[in-house]
Coordinates of C-alpha atoms in Angstrom, one line a residue:
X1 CA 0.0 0.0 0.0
X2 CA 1.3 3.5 -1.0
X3 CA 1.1 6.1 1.8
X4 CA 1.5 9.4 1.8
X5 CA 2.5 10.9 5.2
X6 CA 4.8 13.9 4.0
X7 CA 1.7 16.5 2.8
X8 CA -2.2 16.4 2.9
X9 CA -4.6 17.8 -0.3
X10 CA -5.8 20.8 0.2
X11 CA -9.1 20.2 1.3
X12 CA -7.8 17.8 4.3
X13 CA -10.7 18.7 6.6
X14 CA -7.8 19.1 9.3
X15 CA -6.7 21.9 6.7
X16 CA -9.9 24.2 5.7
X17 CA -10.4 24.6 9.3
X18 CA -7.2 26.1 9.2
X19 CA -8.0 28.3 6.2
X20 CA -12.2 29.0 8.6
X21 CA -10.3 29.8 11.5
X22 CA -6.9 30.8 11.4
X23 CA -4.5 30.8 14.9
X24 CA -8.1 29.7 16.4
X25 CA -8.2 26.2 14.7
X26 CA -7.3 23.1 16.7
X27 CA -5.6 22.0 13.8
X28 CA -3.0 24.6 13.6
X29 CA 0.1 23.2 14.6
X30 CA -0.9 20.1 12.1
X31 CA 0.7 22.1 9.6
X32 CA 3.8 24.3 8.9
X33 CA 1.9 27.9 8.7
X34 CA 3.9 30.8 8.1
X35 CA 1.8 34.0 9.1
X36 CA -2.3 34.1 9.1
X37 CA -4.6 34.1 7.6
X38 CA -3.8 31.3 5.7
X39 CA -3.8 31.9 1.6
X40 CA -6.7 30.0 -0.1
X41 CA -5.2 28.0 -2.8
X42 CA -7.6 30.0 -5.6
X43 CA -5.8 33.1 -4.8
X44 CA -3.8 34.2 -7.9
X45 CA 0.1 33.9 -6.5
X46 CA 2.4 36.4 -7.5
X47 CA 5.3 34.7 -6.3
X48 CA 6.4 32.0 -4.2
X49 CA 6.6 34.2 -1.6
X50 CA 3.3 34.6 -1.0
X51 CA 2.7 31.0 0.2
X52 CA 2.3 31.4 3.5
X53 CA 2.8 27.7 4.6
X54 CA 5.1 24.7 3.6
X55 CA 4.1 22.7 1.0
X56 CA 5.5 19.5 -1.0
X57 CA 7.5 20.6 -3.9
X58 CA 5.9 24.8 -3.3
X59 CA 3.3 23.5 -4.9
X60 CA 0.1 24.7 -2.9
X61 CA -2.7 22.0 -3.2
X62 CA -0.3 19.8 -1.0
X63 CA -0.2 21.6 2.4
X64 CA 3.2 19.7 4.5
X65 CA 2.2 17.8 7.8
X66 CA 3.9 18.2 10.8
X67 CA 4.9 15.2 12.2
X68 CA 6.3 16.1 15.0
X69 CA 3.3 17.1 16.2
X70 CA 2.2 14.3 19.0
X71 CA -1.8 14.7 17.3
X72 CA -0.7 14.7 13.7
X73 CA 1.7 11.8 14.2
X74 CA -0.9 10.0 16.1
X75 CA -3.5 10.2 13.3
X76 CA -1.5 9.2 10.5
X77 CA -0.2 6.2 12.9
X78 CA -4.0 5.4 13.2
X79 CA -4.0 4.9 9.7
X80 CA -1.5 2.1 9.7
X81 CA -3.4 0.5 12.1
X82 CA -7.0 1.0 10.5
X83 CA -5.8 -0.2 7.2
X84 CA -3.7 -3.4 9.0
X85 CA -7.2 -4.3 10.6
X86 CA -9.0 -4.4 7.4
X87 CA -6.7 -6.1 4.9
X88 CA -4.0 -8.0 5.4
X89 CA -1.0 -6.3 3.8
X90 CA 2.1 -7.3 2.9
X91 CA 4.0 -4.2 2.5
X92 CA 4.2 -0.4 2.1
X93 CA 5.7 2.2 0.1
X94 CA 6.5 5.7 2.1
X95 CA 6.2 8.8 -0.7
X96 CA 8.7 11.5 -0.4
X97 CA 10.1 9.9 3.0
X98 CA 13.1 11.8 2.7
X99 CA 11.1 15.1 3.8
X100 CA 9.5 13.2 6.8
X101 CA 11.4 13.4 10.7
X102 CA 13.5 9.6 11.1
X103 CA 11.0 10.1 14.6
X104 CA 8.2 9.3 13.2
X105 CA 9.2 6.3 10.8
X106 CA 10.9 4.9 13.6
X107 CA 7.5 4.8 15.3
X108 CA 6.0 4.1 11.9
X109 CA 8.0 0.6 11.8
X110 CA 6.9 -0.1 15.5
X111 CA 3.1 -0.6 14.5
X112 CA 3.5 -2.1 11.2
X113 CA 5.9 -4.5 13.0
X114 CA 2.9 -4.9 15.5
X115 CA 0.8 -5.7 13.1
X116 CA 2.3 -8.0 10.9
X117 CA 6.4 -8.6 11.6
X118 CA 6.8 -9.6 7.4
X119 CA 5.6 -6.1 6.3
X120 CA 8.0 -4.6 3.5
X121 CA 9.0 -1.1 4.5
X122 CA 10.4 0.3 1.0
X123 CA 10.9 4.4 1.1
X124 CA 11.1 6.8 -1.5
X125 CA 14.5 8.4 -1.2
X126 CA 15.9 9.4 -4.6
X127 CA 19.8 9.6 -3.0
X128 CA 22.2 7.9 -0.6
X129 CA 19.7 6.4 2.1
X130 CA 21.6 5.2 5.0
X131 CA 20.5 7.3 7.4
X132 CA 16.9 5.1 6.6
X133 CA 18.3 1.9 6.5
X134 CA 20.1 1.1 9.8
X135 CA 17.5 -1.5 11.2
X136 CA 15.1 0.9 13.3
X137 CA 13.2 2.5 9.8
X138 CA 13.0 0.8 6.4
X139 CA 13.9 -2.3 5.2
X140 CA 14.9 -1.2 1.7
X141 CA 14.4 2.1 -0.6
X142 CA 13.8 2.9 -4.3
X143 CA 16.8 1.9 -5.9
X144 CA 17.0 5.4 -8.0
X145 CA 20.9 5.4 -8.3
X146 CA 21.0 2.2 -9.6
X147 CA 18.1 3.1 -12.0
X148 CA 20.5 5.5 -13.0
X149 CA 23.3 3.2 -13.8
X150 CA 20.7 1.2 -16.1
X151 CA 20.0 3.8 -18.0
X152 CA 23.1 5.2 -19.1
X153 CA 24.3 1.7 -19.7
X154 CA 21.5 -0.3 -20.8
X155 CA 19.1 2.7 -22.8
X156 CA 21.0 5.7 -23.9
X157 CA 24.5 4.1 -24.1
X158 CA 26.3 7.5 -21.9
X159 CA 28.9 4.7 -20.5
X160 CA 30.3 1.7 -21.2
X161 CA 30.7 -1.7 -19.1
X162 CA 33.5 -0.9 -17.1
X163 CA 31.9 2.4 -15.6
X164 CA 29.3 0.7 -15.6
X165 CA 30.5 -1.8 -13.5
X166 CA 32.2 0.4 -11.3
X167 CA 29.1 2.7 -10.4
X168 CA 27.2 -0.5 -9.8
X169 CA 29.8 -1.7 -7.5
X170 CA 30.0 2.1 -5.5
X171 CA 26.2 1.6 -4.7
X172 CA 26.4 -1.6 -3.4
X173 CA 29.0 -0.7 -1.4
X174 CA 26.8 1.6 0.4
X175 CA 24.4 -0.8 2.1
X176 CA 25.1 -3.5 4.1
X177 CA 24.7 -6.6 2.3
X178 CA 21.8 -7.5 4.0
X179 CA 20.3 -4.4 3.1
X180 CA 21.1 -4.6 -0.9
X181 CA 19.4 -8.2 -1.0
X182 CA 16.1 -6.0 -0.4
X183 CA 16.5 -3.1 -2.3
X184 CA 13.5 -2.3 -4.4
X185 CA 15.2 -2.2 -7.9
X186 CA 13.5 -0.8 -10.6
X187 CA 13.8 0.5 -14.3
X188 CA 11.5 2.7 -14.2
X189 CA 8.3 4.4 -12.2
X190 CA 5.0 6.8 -12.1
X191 CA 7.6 9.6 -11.6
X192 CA 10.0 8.5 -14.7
X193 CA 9.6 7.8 -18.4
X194 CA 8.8 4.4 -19.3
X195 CA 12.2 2.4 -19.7
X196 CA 11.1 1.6 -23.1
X197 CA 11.2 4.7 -24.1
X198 CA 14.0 6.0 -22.4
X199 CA 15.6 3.2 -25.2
X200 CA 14.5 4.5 -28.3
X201 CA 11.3 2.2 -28.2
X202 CA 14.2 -0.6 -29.0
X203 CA 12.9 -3.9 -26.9
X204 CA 16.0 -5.6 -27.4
X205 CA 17.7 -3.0 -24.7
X206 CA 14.5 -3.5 -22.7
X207 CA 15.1 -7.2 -22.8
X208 CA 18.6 -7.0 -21.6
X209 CA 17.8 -4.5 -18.9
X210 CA 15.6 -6.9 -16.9
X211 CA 17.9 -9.9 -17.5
X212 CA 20.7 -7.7 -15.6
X213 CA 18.1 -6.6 -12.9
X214 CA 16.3 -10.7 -12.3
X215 CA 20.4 -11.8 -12.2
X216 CA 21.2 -8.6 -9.9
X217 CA 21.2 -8.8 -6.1
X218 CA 17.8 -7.2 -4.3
X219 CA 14.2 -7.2 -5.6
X220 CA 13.1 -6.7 -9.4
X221 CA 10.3 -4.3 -9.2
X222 CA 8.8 -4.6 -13.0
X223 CA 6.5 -1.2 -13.4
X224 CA 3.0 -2.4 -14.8
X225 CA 3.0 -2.7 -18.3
X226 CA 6.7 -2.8 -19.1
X227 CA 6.2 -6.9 -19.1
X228 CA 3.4 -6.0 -22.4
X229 CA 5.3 -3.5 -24.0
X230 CA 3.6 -0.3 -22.5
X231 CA 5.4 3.4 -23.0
X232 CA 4.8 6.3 -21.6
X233 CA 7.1 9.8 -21.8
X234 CA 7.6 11.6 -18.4
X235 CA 4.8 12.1 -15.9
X236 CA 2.1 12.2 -16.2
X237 CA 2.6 10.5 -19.5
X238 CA 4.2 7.7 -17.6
X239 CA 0.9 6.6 -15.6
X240 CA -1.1 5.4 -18.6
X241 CA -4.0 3.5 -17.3
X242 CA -2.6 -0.5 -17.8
X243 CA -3.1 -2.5 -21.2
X244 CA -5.4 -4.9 -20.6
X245 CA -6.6 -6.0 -23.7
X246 CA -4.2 -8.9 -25.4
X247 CA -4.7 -7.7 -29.1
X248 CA -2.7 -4.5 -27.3
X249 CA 0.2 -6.6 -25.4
X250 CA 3.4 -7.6 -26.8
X251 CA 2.7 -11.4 -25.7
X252 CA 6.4 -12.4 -27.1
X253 CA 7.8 -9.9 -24.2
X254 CA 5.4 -11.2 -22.1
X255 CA 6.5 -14.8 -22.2
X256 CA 10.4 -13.3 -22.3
X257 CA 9.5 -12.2 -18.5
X258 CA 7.6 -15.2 -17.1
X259 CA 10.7 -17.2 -18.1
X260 CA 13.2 -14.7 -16.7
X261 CA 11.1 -14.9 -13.4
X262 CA 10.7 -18.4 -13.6
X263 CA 14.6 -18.9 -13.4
X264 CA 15.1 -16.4 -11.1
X265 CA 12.5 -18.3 -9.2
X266 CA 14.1 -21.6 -9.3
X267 CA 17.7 -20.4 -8.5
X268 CA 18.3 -19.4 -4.8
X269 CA 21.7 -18.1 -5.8
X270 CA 20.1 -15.4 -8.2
X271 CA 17.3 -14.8 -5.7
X272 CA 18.9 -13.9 -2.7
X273 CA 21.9 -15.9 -1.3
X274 CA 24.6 -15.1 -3.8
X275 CA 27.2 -12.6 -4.0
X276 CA 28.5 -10.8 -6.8
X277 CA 31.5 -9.4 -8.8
X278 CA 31.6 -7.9 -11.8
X279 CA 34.6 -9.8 -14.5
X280 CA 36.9 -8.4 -16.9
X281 CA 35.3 -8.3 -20.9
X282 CA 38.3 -7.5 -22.1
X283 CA 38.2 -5.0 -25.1
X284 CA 34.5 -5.5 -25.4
X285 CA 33.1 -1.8 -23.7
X286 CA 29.5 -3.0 -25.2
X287 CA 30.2 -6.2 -23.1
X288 CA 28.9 -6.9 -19.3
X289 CA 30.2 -9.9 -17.7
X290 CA 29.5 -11.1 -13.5
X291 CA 28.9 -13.7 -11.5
X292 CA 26.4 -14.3 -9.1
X293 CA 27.8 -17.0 -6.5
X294 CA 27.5 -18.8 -3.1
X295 CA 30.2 -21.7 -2.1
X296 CA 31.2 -23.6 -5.3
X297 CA 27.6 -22.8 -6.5
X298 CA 28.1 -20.1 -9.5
X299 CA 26.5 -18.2 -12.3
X300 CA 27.9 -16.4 -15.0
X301 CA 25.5 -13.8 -16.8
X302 CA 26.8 -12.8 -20.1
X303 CA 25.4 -9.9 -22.3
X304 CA 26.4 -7.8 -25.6
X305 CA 24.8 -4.3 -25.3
X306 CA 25.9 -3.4 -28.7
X307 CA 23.9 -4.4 -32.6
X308 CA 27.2 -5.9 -33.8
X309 CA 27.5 -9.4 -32.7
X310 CA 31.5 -10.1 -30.9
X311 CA 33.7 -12.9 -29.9
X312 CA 34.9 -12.5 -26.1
X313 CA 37.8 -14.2 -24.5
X314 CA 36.5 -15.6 -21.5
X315 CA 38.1 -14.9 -18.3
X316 CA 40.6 -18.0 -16.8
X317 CA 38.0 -19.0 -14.3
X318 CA 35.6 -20.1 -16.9
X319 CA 37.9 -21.5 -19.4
X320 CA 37.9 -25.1 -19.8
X321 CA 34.7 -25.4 -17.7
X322 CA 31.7 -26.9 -17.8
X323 CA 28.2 -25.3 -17.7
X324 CA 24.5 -25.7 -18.1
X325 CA 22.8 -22.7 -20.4
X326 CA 19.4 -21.8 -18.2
X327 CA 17.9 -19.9 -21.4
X328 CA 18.8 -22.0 -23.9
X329 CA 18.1 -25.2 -21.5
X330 CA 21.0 -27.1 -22.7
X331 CA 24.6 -28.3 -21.6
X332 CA 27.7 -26.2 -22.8
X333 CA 31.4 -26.7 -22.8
X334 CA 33.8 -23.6 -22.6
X335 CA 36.6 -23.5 -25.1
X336 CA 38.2 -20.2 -23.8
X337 CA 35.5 -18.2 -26.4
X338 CA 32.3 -17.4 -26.7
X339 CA 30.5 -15.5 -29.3
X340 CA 27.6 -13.0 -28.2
X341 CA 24.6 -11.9 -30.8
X342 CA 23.8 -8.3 -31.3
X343 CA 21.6 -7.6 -27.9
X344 CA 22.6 -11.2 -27.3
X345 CA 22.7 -12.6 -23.4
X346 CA 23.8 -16.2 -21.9
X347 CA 23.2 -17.1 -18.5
X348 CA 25.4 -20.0 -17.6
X349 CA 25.2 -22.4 -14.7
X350 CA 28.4 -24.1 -13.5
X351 CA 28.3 -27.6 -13.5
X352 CA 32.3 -28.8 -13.2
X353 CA 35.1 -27.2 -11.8
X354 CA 38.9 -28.0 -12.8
X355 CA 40.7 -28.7 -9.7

């Protein structure tokens, strides 16, 4: 469930009695009010500073709450509990939780822990987010930076798979592991431009980008829609209602994902208990190349970003090794080379190791 604790609407009934009665309401100190009476919201504005109270993003149909206010934080706490009662709910996703006191989330995670001690706790926080994720607020955030990194690789081509590699690497190295095996990682959102068409509308870039994110450590988050094909330019464009009819879907991408999940799915390595490190490609920039790996138990995930198809010397670790291809569903042997289509991926399972 998405919540929204950071600002009310306008018409908050805790908020027009603010606007009815001024330093006389009981709901004052709800709010962050500047000087009274407060501004109705169909005044014209001649400049931001006539808004006489803080608002999400100055924009004044989303008065800011006060959390810190033992009432306010109470009621909005009443709300976790009311909606706990009536559905049982497996998770929730704080909007612009960055702008709300660390406080109140801490008492946030108490009752939602109360109520059910499984609930996801996944912020919005656009940057850096330790100061969230220590144990006592969320358990993960929205995986923005890594988005990020997708993007420039995977879509619009700005860096190659050695950057890459090593901004993917920096933001792991942030979090504590156990903290980056739930992060909520994503390709796109409502606040975004749809992946697809952050590509060029090219599906073979889309393809690869969720192959990299199932194979990645943390959670795949797949934005409704992107499994069918939908697109969608920056918000509001973004939040087209959902395709529903099949004569609209792109079914071939939707069978591409049900497989990708299904071996995600079947692999507890590439779910959640392996690590992973990123290998050389040698003088392949187009080319990504890691491992996902627990014990002797490893992965190799091989893809070719580029249209041209290449030939890629495989690192020393997998030469001469034997290994089971989980797309292609077949048994492979490694001669040292291995050739990659344009937008082409292998996702290889060891099976042997020289000793």
């Amino acid at each position: 469930l998405d919540v929204v604790f950071n600002h009310s609407g306008f018409y908050f009934d805790k908020f027009q009695d603010v606007i009815l009665n001024g330093e006389k309401s009981a709901y004052k100190d709800w709010f962050h009010i500047k000087k009274y009476p407060v501004i109705d919201k169909t005044e014209d504005f001649q400049s931001l500073k006539d808004l006489n109270f803080d608002t999400f993003a100055y924009t004044p149909s989303m008065p800011k709450l006060n959390t810190q206010n033992p009432e306010t934080k109470e009621y909005l706490l009443n709300v976790i509990r009311y909606w706990s009662d009536i559905a049982p709910i497996d998770g929730w996703r704080l909007d612009v939780a960055n702008e709300v006191d660390h406080q109140f989330w801490r008492a946030f995670r108490t009752v939602v822990r109360e109520k059910n001690p499984q609930a996801y706790i996944v912020g919005e926080v656009w940057h850096d987010a330790s100061p969230w994720l220590m144990g006592d607020q969320f358990d993960a955030v929205m995986n923005y930076p890594l988005q990020n990194a997708v993007v420039g690789f995977f879509a619009k081509d700005t860096i190659d798979s050695r950057e890459f590699a090593h901004e993917v690497s920096r933001i792991n190295f942030q979090y504590p592991k156990h903290v980056n095996r739930n992060m909520y990682n994503l390709l796109d959102s409502h606040d975004t431009p749809r992946f697809l068409n952050q590509t060029g509308e090219n599906k073979d870039k889309l393809k690869l980008a969720y192959v990299f994110m199932m194979m990645h450590t943390g959670a795949p988050s797949i934005y409704y829609g992107d499994e069918v094909g939908m697109t969608g330019k920056q918000d509001p464009d973004c939040r087209r209602p959902m395709l529903w009819e099949e004569k609209d879907q792109d079914l071939e991408l939707l069978d591409f994902m049900k497989k990708l999940i299904r071996i995600r799915k079947e692999h507890a390595v590439l779910r959640y208990k392996g690590d992973l490190c990123f290998l050389p490609s040698g003088n392949h920039p187009e080319v990504l190349l890691y491992k996902r790996y627990c014990g002797k138990e490893a992965y190799y995930i091989l893809m070719n970003r580029s249209d041209k198809k290449c030939v890629l010397q495989l690192p020393e670790e997998m030469c001469n090794q034997r290994f089971y291809d989980l797309w292609q569903e077949m048994p492979i042997n490694s001669a040292g080379c291995m050739e990659l289509r344009p937008y082409g991926f292998t996702l290889l399972k060891l099976t042997s190791q020289n000793k």
